Amino acid sequence: MLKKDIAKNVAERLGIELEDIKVIMDTVFSEISNGVGSGETVFLRGLGTFEIYESKMRMRHDLTLGKTVVQPPKKRLKFVPGKSIMKMLRETNQK
């Protein structure tokens, strides 16, 4: 499902103009991005949690150089689904 599909479904369900829904969705996504970008954990009840974590330093083999190089730690984004989503997934897997 794409963002435009979600916007269309929400507009139909609520009876609001599609353009208004798009503005609202863009604003919500912008706020989530700003929160995560500033290092905050963003918790959306019923959906899940977006959080930043730092990966460990690793040694990896670079095929182009033919030697082992150090891969420095990086900040990464992790999404942890909420309980309701996990419950739906478990129920889907049991069918």
C-alpha positions as a printed NumPy array, in Angstrom:
array([[  0.   ,   0.   ,   0.   ],
       [  1.32 ,   3.407,  -0.96 ],
       [  0.948,   6.75 ,   0.778],
       [ -1.55 ,   7.908,  -1.86 ],
       [ -3.66 ,   4.78 ,  -1.254],
       [ -3.759,   5.473,   2.472],
       [ -4.695,   9.118,   1.832],
       [ -7.494,   8.063,  -0.522],
       [ -8.881,   5.526,   1.973],
       [ -8.798,   8.032,   4.843],
       [-10.449,  10.727,   2.713],
       [-13.256,   8.336,   1.744],
       [-13.739,   7.082,   5.295],
       [-13.861,  10.543,   6.889],
       [-15.492,  12.451,   4.044],
       [-12.664,  14.994,   3.873],
       [-11.068,  16.36 ,   0.707],
       [ -8.11 ,  14.293,  -0.513],
       [ -5.839,  17.359,  -0.668],
       [ -6.559,  18.158,   2.995],
       [ -5.681,  14.592,   3.991],
       [ -2.426,  14.807,   2.027],
       [ -1.462,  18.002,   3.893],
       [ -2.259,  16.361,   7.231],
       [ -0.29 ,  13.221,   6.365],
       [  2.71 ,  15.23 ,   5.148],
       [  2.648,  17.231,   8.388],
       [  2.486,  14.085,  10.545],
       [  5.313,  12.403,   8.627],
       [  7.376,  15.585,   8.826],
       [  6.94 ,  15.695,  12.608],
       [  7.945,  12.027,  12.91 ],
       [ 11.021,  12.698,  10.752],
       [ 11.953,  15.792,  12.757],
       [ 11.608,  13.901,  16.032],
       [ 13.697,  10.96 ,  14.895],
       [ 16.189,  13.287,  13.192],
       [ 16.778,  15.125,  16.459],
       [ 17.484,  11.835,  18.244],
       [ 14.122,  11.423,  19.973],
       [ 12.227,   8.158,  20.203],
       [  8.828,   8.544,  18.532],
       [  6.101,   6.378,  20.055],
       [  2.784,   6.041,  18.213],
       [  0.337,   4.08 ,  20.362],
       [ -1.231,   1.281,  18.363],
       [  1.36 ,   1.509,  15.592],
       [  4.821,   1.213,  17.078],
       [  8.031,   2.976,  18.014],
       [ 10.674,   4.629,  15.85 ],
       [ 14.032,   4.841,  17.577],
       [ 17.643,   5.599,  16.732],
       [ 20.383,   3.218,  17.794],
       [ 24.095,   3.057,  17.108],
       [ 25.463,  -0.017,  15.382],
       [ 28.712,  -1.537,  16.585],
       [ 32.068,  -1.079,  14.923],
       [ 32.772,  -4.058,  12.657],
       [ 35.564,  -5.516,  10.644],
       [ 34.574,  -6.364,   7.079],
       [ 36.356,  -7.616,   4.001],
       [ 36.459,  -5.118,   1.118],
       [ 36.474,  -7.119,  -2.111],
       [ 37.725,  -4.214,  -4.254],
       [ 40.718,  -3.558,  -1.989],
       [ 41.229,  -7.206,  -1.099],
       [ 41.774,  -6.478,   2.573],
       [ 39.948,  -6.128,   5.863],
       [ 38.709,  -2.651,   6.747],
       [ 37.085,  -1.142,   9.83 ],
       [ 33.461,  -0.162,   9.452],
       [ 32.837,   2.602,  11.998],
       [ 29.664,   2.67 ,  14.109],
       [ 26.627,   4.297,  12.483],
       [ 23.334,   5.67 ,  13.686],
       [ 20.477,   3.562,  12.396],
       [ 16.699,   3.748,  12.551],
       [ 14.693,   0.904,  14.048],
       [ 10.917,   0.43 ,  13.992],
       [  9.395,  -1.784,  16.653],
       [  5.78 ,  -2.676,  15.843],
       [  3.14 ,  -2.211,  18.529],
       [  1.31 ,  -5.025,  20.299],
       [ -1.821,  -4.732,  18.157],
       [  0.171,  -5.087,  14.918],
       [  2.094,  -8.045,  16.296],
       [ -1.187,  -9.667,  17.357],
       [ -2.604,  -9.258,  13.832],
       [  0.564, -10.794,  12.358],
       [  0.382, -13.782,  14.694],
       [ -3.278, -14.329,  13.823],
       [ -2.487, -14.094,  10.102],
       [  0.318, -16.655,  10.461],
       [ -1.985, -19.113,  12.228],
       [ -4.49 , -19.208,   9.356]])
